[in-house]
Amino acid sequence: MREIIKNILLFIFFIIGFPLLAQTSFGGTPPSWNTKKSILKSEEELKSHIISNPFTIEELLKDEEESQDMPERVGINLSTQLSLAEDGEWSVLPTGEKICRLKIESSGALAISVYYSQFEIPQGTQLYIYNGDHSHLLGAYTNETNLEGGAFATEFVAGDNIIFEYVADKSSPLPHINIEKICYGYKNLKVSTDEKLACMVDVMCSEGSDWQDEKDGVVKMVTTIGSYSYLCTATLLNNTAEDFTPYIYTAFHCLEGNGRVASAIDLKKTIFYFNYEATRCGAEEIKDVATLVGCSLLEGKSISSYEGLDQALLLISADLPPSILPYFNGWDVGTKPSQNGVSIHHPKGSVKKISTYISSAISDTWPEVSSVAGVNAHWVVQFTRTANGFSATEGGSSGSPLFNQNKLVVGSLTGGNSSCSNPSGSNYYGKFQRFWSYVAKYLDPMNSGVSSMAGIRKEEALTPPRGLNSELVDNATKVELTWQPLN
């Protein structure tokens, strides 16, 4: 009977769930936006910390072409040493609150992202980041945003200038927000509206109607590696414990650029964009996007390795906040080729697109692989025209999942010659089945030996009951549960 009680309690807590502790931002409006300019300096009057870009955009594009980096470059990282508390301008509001504003400018940037060596916000204070015309706002960030207080990154803000606004009461300690780099975004970063690609099909169109769960597990990913930042696609994967561990599956080459592999510090600054999709088919409006920052590499095999796999499994550092409600995609490690299916991806950094194939995947070898172990390590598919277009893959689609007819992930995109100018070209996806021996300990922690796993939805966590007690009643034939009210 004691074991029955234990199982009942475990079942209740599984159903109710536990509150998550980490979120990236919490909403709100900077107080300066609602304060008369006669009280505060205008944003134009703030000292602008100019960060010069030593290249023209034309030179950056030429250098990118010559480098032959596989992932899509989106920006160059420019070093700086700025402290919000020391370099910002402090003011006191009529309410008694203190604010500190710091303005950064890098002329000509399409968007600016920021990398921090330290990002520690005292409890009870907030940080906002926005552009000069108030068209793009991030925050509020709080002490819960980056619990460790170390390396961090914030997502791209549209335009070539950004303003930090820190809000605190008079007794609050100083923040430790130290900026070591900005990413000067120079392409594929039209962050306020979707930059349309001629042939692409939105996942919100009819072609995606049967894939609305699966698309919620697909994310856009921006990783800084050395002097540059790169764009890819990735997906959350379920595991046999179904415990919502945030495992991310992508291509290993998404972690390679500028002649090096992303370091542990680089990965702590990787940004994952959830729900980056159109509100409806063909719309320019984008849904409310959520971002999480930071990950670690669990397993990875490059295309140049003996196995020729080009696959990686990452672990997102933070818990997934309830507001995201993501889908953890299922997987299949069988050897049979999929008969049909789709790929969901972020070509050129755009909102999610869907590409459809109706012919069986073909087993083949990535052209640059010469090892015996790398032979037939990829699935090759050709996409087909559908009701709303002839969706292909482009730069930024790298790492995107290939789904089979059972809506299970069977591979991750390495590349190919498919594009909007050649939509019927070939698309090479590293076989998940070949990568399985390296990741089974993570994705099958129950050691079940299964060859496939269905996806699962992470629902919003509810507050667990307080003071939960159990008591045997009716001559020990029933269990009576009592708990304190949640209000």
Coordinates of C-alpha atoms in Angstrom, one line a residue:
M1 CA 0.0 0.0 0.0
R2 CA 2.9 2.4 0.8
E3 CA 4.1 1.8 -2.8
I4 CA 0.7 2.6 -4.2
I5 CA 0.6 5.9 -2.2
K6 CA 4.1 6.8 -3.5
N7 CA 3.0 6.1 -7.1
I8 CA -0.2 8.2 -6.7
L9 CA 1.9 11.1 -5.4
L10 CA 4.4 10.8 -8.2
F11 CA 1.5 10.7 -10.7
I12 CA -0.1 13.9 -9.2
F13 CA 3.2 15.8 -9.4
F14 CA 3.8 14.6 -12.9
I15 CA 0.4 15.8 -14.0
I16 CA 0.7 19.2 -12.2
G17 CA 4.4 19.8 -13.0
F18 CA 6.9 22.1 -11.4
P19 CA 7.5 25.8 -11.9
L20 CA 10.5 26.7 -14.1
L21 CA 13.1 29.1 -12.8
A22 CA 14.7 30.7 -15.9
Q23 CA 13.3 33.1 -18.4
T24 CA 15.0 35.4 -20.8
S25 CA 12.8 38.5 -20.3
F26 CA 9.6 39.6 -18.6
G27 CA 8.1 42.4 -20.7
G28 CA 7.3 45.9 -19.6
T29 CA 8.1 49.4 -20.8
P30 CA 11.2 51.6 -20.1
P31 CA 10.2 54.4 -17.7
S32 CA 12.0 57.0 -19.8
W33 CA 9.4 56.4 -22.6
N34 CA 6.7 57.8 -20.2
T35 CA 8.8 60.6 -18.7
K36 CA 8.8 64.2 -20.0
K37 CA 11.9 65.1 -21.9
S38 CA 12.1 68.3 -19.8
I39 CA 13.1 66.0 -16.9
L40 CA 15.4 63.7 -18.8
K41 CA 17.9 64.2 -21.6
S42 CA 16.5 63.2 -24.9
E43 CA 17.9 60.1 -26.5
E44 CA 19.5 62.3 -29.1
E45 CA 21.4 64.2 -26.4
L46 CA 22.9 61.0 -24.8
K47 CA 26.5 60.4 -25.5
S48 CA 26.9 57.9 -28.3
H49 CA 29.6 55.3 -27.9
I50 CA 30.7 54.8 -31.5
I51 CA 31.9 51.3 -32.5
S52 CA 33.5 51.6 -35.9
N53 CA 33.3 48.8 -38.4
P54 CA 36.6 48.6 -40.2
F55 CA 35.0 47.0 -43.3
T56 CA 32.3 48.0 -45.8
I57 CA 29.4 45.6 -46.2
E58 CA 30.6 44.9 -49.7
E59 CA 34.0 43.9 -48.3
L60 CA 32.3 41.7 -45.7
L61 CA 30.3 39.9 -48.4
K62 CA 33.4 39.4 -50.5
D63 CA 35.4 38.0 -47.5
E64 CA 32.5 35.7 -46.7
E65 CA 32.4 34.3 -50.2
E66 CA 36.2 33.7 -50.1
S67 CA 36.1 32.0 -46.7
Q68 CA 33.8 29.2 -47.8
D69 CA 32.3 28.9 -44.3
M70 CA 29.4 26.4 -44.5
P71 CA 27.0 28.1 -42.0
E72 CA 25.4 31.3 -43.1
R73 CA 27.3 34.4 -41.8
V74 CA 25.1 37.2 -40.5
G75 CA 27.5 39.5 -38.8
I76 CA 31.0 40.5 -37.7
N77 CA 31.9 40.8 -34.1
L78 CA 33.5 44.1 -33.0
S79 CA 35.4 44.3 -29.7
T80 CA 34.7 46.9 -27.1
Q81 CA 35.0 47.4 -23.4
L82 CA 32.0 49.1 -21.9
S83 CA 30.4 48.9 -18.5
L84 CA 26.8 50.0 -18.2
A85 CA 27.3 51.3 -14.6
E86 CA 30.5 53.2 -15.4
D87 CA 29.9 54.4 -19.0
G88 CA 26.2 55.0 -18.8
E89 CA 24.5 58.3 -17.9
W90 CA 22.6 58.2 -14.5
S91 CA 19.4 60.1 -13.8
V92 CA 16.8 60.2 -11.0
L93 CA 13.1 60.1 -12.0
P94 CA 10.3 62.0 -10.2
T95 CA 9.3 58.7 -8.7
G96 CA 12.7 58.4 -7.0
E97 CA 13.9 55.5 -9.2
K98 CA 17.3 55.7 -10.7
I99 CA 17.9 55.0 -14.4
C100 CA 21.1 54.5 -16.3
R101 CA 21.2 54.8 -20.0
L102 CA 24.0 53.8 -22.4
K103 CA 23.8 54.4 -26.1
I104 CA 25.9 52.4 -28.6
E105 CA 26.1 53.1 -32.4
S106 CA 27.7 51.3 -35.3
S107 CA 26.9 53.1 -38.5
G108 CA 25.1 51.2 -41.3
A109 CA 24.3 48.0 -39.3
L110 CA 21.0 46.3 -40.2
A111 CA 20.8 45.1 -36.6
I112 CA 23.0 44.9 -33.5
S113 CA 23.4 42.0 -31.1
V114 CA 25.4 42.3 -27.9
Y115 CA 27.8 39.8 -26.2
Y116 CA 28.7 40.2 -22.5
S117 CA 31.6 38.9 -20.4
Q118 CA 29.4 39.5 -17.4
F119 CA 25.6 40.0 -17.2
E120 CA 24.5 40.3 -13.5
I121 CA 21.4 42.2 -12.6
P122 CA 20.6 42.8 -8.9
Q123 CA 17.3 41.5 -7.6
G124 CA 14.5 44.0 -7.9
T125 CA 16.0 45.9 -10.8
Q126 CA 15.3 45.7 -14.6
L127 CA 17.2 46.2 -17.8
Y128 CA 15.6 47.2 -21.2
I129 CA 17.3 47.4 -24.6
Y130 CA 15.8 49.2 -27.5
N131 CA 16.6 51.2 -30.7
G132 CA 16.4 54.9 -31.1
D133 CA 13.0 55.0 -32.8
H134 CA 11.4 52.6 -30.2
S135 CA 10.4 50.2 -32.9
H136 CA 12.2 47.2 -31.3
L137 CA 12.2 46.6 -27.5
L138 CA 13.8 43.8 -25.5
G139 CA 13.3 43.1 -21.8
A140 CA 12.7 43.6 -19.1
Y141 CA 15.7 41.5 -18.1
T142 CA 16.0 40.7 -14.4
N143 CA 18.2 38.8 -12.0
E144 CA 16.4 35.6 -13.2
T145 CA 17.5 36.1 -16.8
N146 CA 21.1 34.9 -16.3
L147 CA 21.3 33.2 -13.0
E148 CA 25.0 32.5 -13.2
G149 CA 25.8 36.2 -13.9
G150 CA 28.6 35.3 -16.4
A151 CA 28.8 35.2 -20.2
F152 CA 25.6 36.1 -22.0
A153 CA 24.2 37.5 -25.2
T154 CA 21.1 39.4 -26.2
E155 CA 19.3 39.1 -29.5
F156 CA 19.5 41.4 -32.5
V157 CA 17.8 44.8 -32.3
A158 CA 16.9 46.4 -35.6
G159 CA 19.0 49.3 -36.7
D160 CA 22.4 50.7 -36.2
N161 CA 22.0 52.1 -32.7
I162 CA 20.8 50.6 -29.4
I163 CA 20.1 52.1 -25.9
F164 CA 20.4 50.2 -22.6
E165 CA 18.1 51.5 -19.8
Y166 CA 18.7 50.1 -16.3
V167 CA 16.0 50.8 -13.7
A168 CA 16.6 50.6 -9.9
D169 CA 15.6 52.1 -6.6
K170 CA 18.1 54.3 -4.6
S171 CA 19.3 51.5 -2.4
S172 CA 20.0 48.9 -5.1
P173 CA 23.5 47.8 -5.7
L174 CA 25.2 48.5 -9.1
P175 CA 24.7 46.0 -11.9
H176 CA 27.6 44.2 -13.4
I177 CA 26.8 44.4 -17.1
N178 CA 30.1 44.4 -19.1
I179 CA 29.9 44.5 -22.9
E180 CA 32.9 42.9 -24.7
K181 CA 31.6 42.7 -28.2
I182 CA 28.7 43.8 -30.4
C183 CA 27.7 41.8 -33.5
Y184 CA 27.4 44.1 -36.5
G185 CA 24.6 42.4 -38.4
Y186 CA 25.0 43.0 -42.1
K187 CA 22.6 40.6 -43.9
N188 CA 19.5 38.4 -43.4
L189 CA 18.6 40.4 -40.3
K190 CA 15.4 42.2 -41.2
V191 CA 14.1 41.5 -37.8
S192 CA 10.9 43.4 -37.7
T193 CA 9.3 41.9 -40.8
D194 CA 9.9 38.9 -43.0
E195 CA 12.3 39.3 -45.9
K196 CA 10.4 37.2 -48.5
L197 CA 12.2 34.5 -50.5
A198 CA 10.6 34.1 -53.9
C199 CA 10.1 30.3 -53.8
M200 CA 9.6 29.7 -50.1
V201 CA 6.4 28.4 -48.4
D202 CA 5.4 29.6 -44.9
V203 CA 4.9 26.9 -42.4
M204 CA 1.6 28.7 -41.7
C205 CA 0.3 27.9 -45.2
S206 CA -1.8 24.9 -46.0
E207 CA 1.3 22.7 -46.6
G208 CA 2.0 23.1 -42.9
S209 CA -1.4 22.5 -41.5
D210 CA -0.6 18.9 -40.5
W211 CA 2.8 19.9 -39.0
Q212 CA 1.8 22.5 -36.5
D213 CA 3.1 20.5 -33.5
E214 CA 6.4 19.6 -35.2
K215 CA 7.1 23.2 -36.3
D216 CA 7.0 24.3 -32.6
G217 CA 10.1 22.3 -31.9
V218 CA 12.1 24.0 -34.7
V219 CA 14.2 27.0 -33.7
K220 CA 16.5 29.6 -35.4
M221 CA 20.0 29.5 -33.9
V222 CA 22.7 32.3 -34.0
T223 CA 26.2 31.3 -32.8
T224 CA 29.2 33.5 -32.4
I225 CA 32.5 31.8 -33.5
G226 CA 35.6 34.0 -33.3
S227 CA 35.2 37.1 -35.3
Y228 CA 31.7 36.3 -36.8
S229 CA 28.2 35.2 -36.0
Y230 CA 26.4 32.5 -37.9
L231 CA 22.8 31.4 -38.6
C232 CA 21.4 27.9 -38.6
T233 CA 18.3 25.9 -37.9
A234 CA 17.9 23.2 -35.2
T235 CA 15.2 21.3 -33.4
L236 CA 14.3 20.1 -29.9
L237 CA 14.2 16.3 -29.4
N238 CA 12.2 14.2 -27.0
N239 CA 13.8 11.4 -25.0
T240 CA 12.5 8.2 -23.6
A241 CA 12.1 9.6 -20.1
E242 CA 9.9 12.3 -21.6
D243 CA 11.3 14.7 -18.9
F244 CA 11.5 17.8 -21.3
T245 CA 15.3 18.0 -21.1
P246 CA 16.1 20.7 -23.8
Y247 CA 18.2 18.7 -26.2
I248 CA 18.9 20.4 -29.4
Y249 CA 19.8 18.6 -32.6
T250 CA 21.5 20.3 -35.5
A251 CA 24.4 20.0 -37.9
F252 CA 27.9 20.1 -36.6
H253 CA 29.1 22.5 -39.2
C254 CA 26.7 25.1 -37.6
L255 CA 29.4 25.2 -34.8
E256 CA 32.3 25.7 -37.3
G257 CA 33.3 28.9 -38.9
N258 CA 36.3 31.2 -39.4
G259 CA 38.6 28.2 -39.4
R260 CA 37.6 27.1 -35.9
V261 CA 35.0 25.3 -33.8
A262 CA 32.8 27.2 -31.3
S263 CA 34.3 27.2 -27.9
A264 CA 32.4 26.5 -24.6
I265 CA 32.3 30.3 -24.1
D266 CA 31.0 30.8 -27.6
L267 CA 28.2 28.3 -27.0
K268 CA 27.2 30.1 -23.8
K269 CA 26.3 33.0 -26.0
T270 CA 24.4 31.1 -28.6
I271 CA 20.9 32.5 -29.1
F272 CA 17.8 30.2 -29.8
Y273 CA 14.8 31.9 -31.3
F274 CA 11.5 30.1 -30.6
N275 CA 8.2 30.8 -32.5
Y276 CA 10.0 32.8 -35.2
E277 CA 7.2 32.4 -37.7
A278 CA 4.5 34.4 -39.6
T279 CA 1.1 35.0 -37.9
R280 CA -0.6 33.5 -41.0
C281 CA 0.2 32.3 -44.5
G282 CA 2.1 35.0 -46.4
A283 CA 1.8 37.6 -43.6
E284 CA 4.7 39.9 -42.8
E285 CA 3.7 40.1 -39.2
I286 CA 5.7 37.8 -36.9
K287 CA 4.4 36.0 -33.8
D288 CA 5.7 36.9 -30.4
V289 CA 9.3 35.5 -30.5
A290 CA 10.9 34.1 -27.4
T291 CA 14.7 33.6 -27.0
L292 CA 16.9 31.6 -24.8
V293 CA 20.6 32.0 -24.5
G294 CA 23.4 29.5 -23.9
C295 CA 24.1 25.8 -24.5
S296 CA 26.7 23.1 -24.2
L297 CA 27.9 20.5 -26.7
L298 CA 27.1 17.0 -25.6
E299 CA 28.2 15.1 -28.8
G300 CA 29.3 16.1 -32.2
K301 CA 30.8 14.6 -35.4
S302 CA 32.0 16.9 -38.2
I303 CA 31.7 16.2 -41.9
S304 CA 35.5 15.9 -42.0
S305 CA 35.6 13.2 -39.2
Y306 CA 36.1 9.6 -40.1
E307 CA 32.3 9.0 -39.8
G308 CA 31.4 11.9 -42.0
L309 CA 28.3 12.6 -40.0
D310 CA 28.0 16.4 -39.6
Q311 CA 25.6 16.1 -36.6
A312 CA 25.6 17.6 -33.1
L313 CA 23.5 17.3 -29.9
L314 CA 23.4 20.3 -27.7
L315 CA 21.9 21.0 -24.3
I316 CA 20.2 24.4 -23.7
S317 CA 21.5 25.9 -20.5
A318 CA 18.3 27.4 -19.2
D319 CA 14.9 25.7 -18.5
L320 CA 12.3 26.4 -21.0
P321 CA 9.9 29.0 -19.7
P322 CA 6.1 28.1 -19.6
S323 CA 5.4 30.9 -22.2
I324 CA 7.2 29.0 -25.0
L325 CA 5.1 25.8 -24.8
P326 CA 7.5 24.0 -27.2
Y327 CA 7.1 20.7 -28.9
F328 CA 9.9 18.1 -28.4
N329 CA 10.1 16.3 -31.7
G330 CA 10.2 12.5 -32.0
W331 CA 12.8 10.6 -33.9
D332 CA 13.4 7.4 -35.8
V333 CA 16.7 5.5 -36.0
G334 CA 15.6 2.8 -38.4
T335 CA 17.5 2.1 -41.6
K336 CA 14.6 2.2 -44.0
P337 CA 14.4 5.4 -46.1
S338 CA 11.4 7.6 -45.5
Q339 CA 8.7 7.5 -48.2
N340 CA 7.8 11.2 -47.9
G341 CA 7.8 14.0 -45.5
V342 CA 9.0 17.6 -45.0
S343 CA 11.8 19.8 -43.7
I344 CA 11.0 22.8 -41.6
H345 CA 13.7 25.5 -41.6
H346 CA 14.8 29.2 -41.5
P347 CA 16.3 30.0 -44.9
K348 CA 18.3 33.2 -44.9
G349 CA 17.0 33.7 -41.3
S350 CA 13.4 34.2 -42.4
V351 CA 10.3 33.0 -40.6
K352 CA 9.8 29.2 -40.6
K353 CA 9.3 27.6 -44.0
I354 CA 8.3 24.1 -45.0
S355 CA 9.6 22.1 -47.9
T356 CA 7.8 18.9 -49.0
Y357 CA 9.1 15.7 -50.6
I358 CA 6.9 13.0 -52.0
S359 CA 9.5 10.5 -53.3
S360 CA 11.6 8.2 -51.1
A361 CA 14.8 9.4 -49.6
I362 CA 17.9 8.0 -51.2
S363 CA 20.9 6.8 -49.3
D364 CA 24.1 8.6 -50.5
T365 CA 27.5 10.0 -49.6
W366 CA 28.3 13.6 -49.1
P367 CA 30.5 14.6 -52.0
E368 CA 33.5 15.6 -49.9
V369 CA 33.6 12.4 -47.7
S370 CA 36.1 9.8 -48.7
S371 CA 36.2 7.5 -45.7
V372 CA 34.6 4.1 -45.8
A373 CA 32.7 4.9 -42.6
G374 CA 31.2 8.0 -44.3
V375 CA 29.7 6.1 -47.3
N376 CA 25.9 6.4 -47.5
A377 CA 25.8 8.4 -44.3
H378 CA 23.3 10.9 -45.7
W379 CA 19.7 10.9 -46.9
V380 CA 19.1 12.8 -50.1
V381 CA 15.7 14.2 -50.9
Q382 CA 14.3 16.4 -53.7
F383 CA 11.5 18.8 -52.8
T384 CA 8.4 19.2 -55.0
R385 CA 6.1 22.1 -55.9
T386 CA 3.1 22.4 -53.7
A387 CA 0.0 24.7 -53.6
N388 CA 1.9 27.8 -52.4
G389 CA 5.3 27.4 -54.0
F390 CA 8.4 25.3 -54.7
S391 CA 10.1 25.5 -51.3
A392 CA 13.9 24.8 -51.3
T393 CA 16.6 25.2 -48.7
E394 CA 19.1 28.1 -48.5
G395 CA 21.8 29.3 -46.2
G396 CA 20.4 29.3 -42.7
S397 CA 18.5 26.1 -43.4
S398 CA 21.6 24.1 -42.3
G399 CA 20.9 21.9 -39.3
S400 CA 17.2 21.7 -40.0
P401 CA 15.4 18.4 -39.3
L402 CA 14.2 16.0 -42.0
F403 CA 10.9 14.5 -41.0
N404 CA 9.6 11.2 -42.4
Q405 CA 6.0 10.1 -43.2
N406 CA 5.5 9.4 -39.5
K407 CA 6.5 12.9 -38.5
L408 CA 9.7 11.7 -36.9
V409 CA 13.2 13.3 -37.3
V410 CA 15.5 11.1 -39.4
G411 CA 18.3 13.6 -40.3
S412 CA 19.8 17.0 -40.1
L413 CA 20.7 19.2 -43.2
T414 CA 24.3 19.4 -44.3
G415 CA 23.7 21.1 -47.6
G416 CA 23.3 20.5 -51.3
N417 CA 22.6 22.4 -54.5
S418 CA 18.9 23.2 -53.8
S419 CA 18.0 26.9 -53.8
C420 CA 15.2 29.2 -55.1
S421 CA 17.1 29.3 -58.4
N422 CA 17.4 25.5 -58.4
P423 CA 14.4 24.3 -56.3
S424 CA 14.6 20.7 -57.6
G425 CA 18.2 20.3 -56.6
S426 CA 19.5 17.8 -54.0
N427 CA 19.4 18.2 -50.3
Y428 CA 21.7 16.1 -48.1
Y429 CA 20.7 15.2 -44.5
G430 CA 23.0 13.4 -42.2
K431 CA 21.4 10.2 -41.1
F432 CA 20.3 10.3 -37.5
Q433 CA 20.6 6.6 -37.4
R434 CA 24.3 6.8 -37.9
F435 CA 24.6 9.3 -35.0
W436 CA 22.5 7.2 -32.7
S437 CA 25.4 5.3 -31.0
Y438 CA 26.8 8.6 -29.8
V439 CA 23.6 10.1 -28.4
A440 CA 21.6 7.1 -27.2
K441 CA 22.7 7.6 -23.6
Y442 CA 21.0 11.0 -23.7
L443 CA 17.9 10.3 -25.8
D444 CA 17.3 6.8 -24.4
P445 CA 18.1 7.3 -20.7
M446 CA 15.7 4.5 -19.8
N447 CA 17.8 2.1 -21.9
S448 CA 14.6 0.9 -23.5
G449 CA 16.2 -0.1 -26.8
V450 CA 13.4 1.5 -28.8
S451 CA 14.2 2.5 -32.4
S452 CA 11.7 5.3 -32.5
M453 CA 10.1 7.8 -30.2
A454 CA 7.0 10.0 -30.6
G455 CA 7.1 13.8 -30.0
I456 CA 5.6 15.4 -27.0
R457 CA 4.2 18.9 -26.1
K458 CA 5.5 20.8 -23.1
E459 CA 2.4 22.3 -21.6
E460 CA 2.4 25.2 -19.2
A461 CA 3.6 24.3 -15.7
L462 CA 1.2 24.8 -12.9
T463 CA 2.1 25.5 -9.3
P464 CA 2.3 22.2 -7.3
P465 CA 0.0 21.9 -4.3
R466 CA 1.3 22.9 -0.9
G467 CA 1.1 20.7 2.2
L468 CA 0.1 17.6 0.2
N469 CA -0.7 14.8 2.6
S470 CA -2.0 11.2 2.2
E471 CA -3.9 9.1 4.7
L472 CA -5.2 5.6 4.6
V473 CA -9.0 5.4 5.3
D474 CA -11.8 2.8 5.2
N475 CA -9.7 0.1 6.9
A476 CA -6.7 0.9 4.7
T477 CA -8.6 0.2 1.4
K478 CA -8.5 3.8 0.2
V479 CA -6.0 6.7 0.1
E480 CA -7.3 10.2 1.0
L481 CA -5.3 13.2 -0.3
T482 CA -5.5 16.7 1.2
W483 CA -3.6 19.9 0.4
Q484 CA -3.7 23.6 1.1
P485 CA -5.5 25.9 -1.3
L486 CA -3.4 27.4 -4.0
N487 CA -4.7 30.9 -3.4

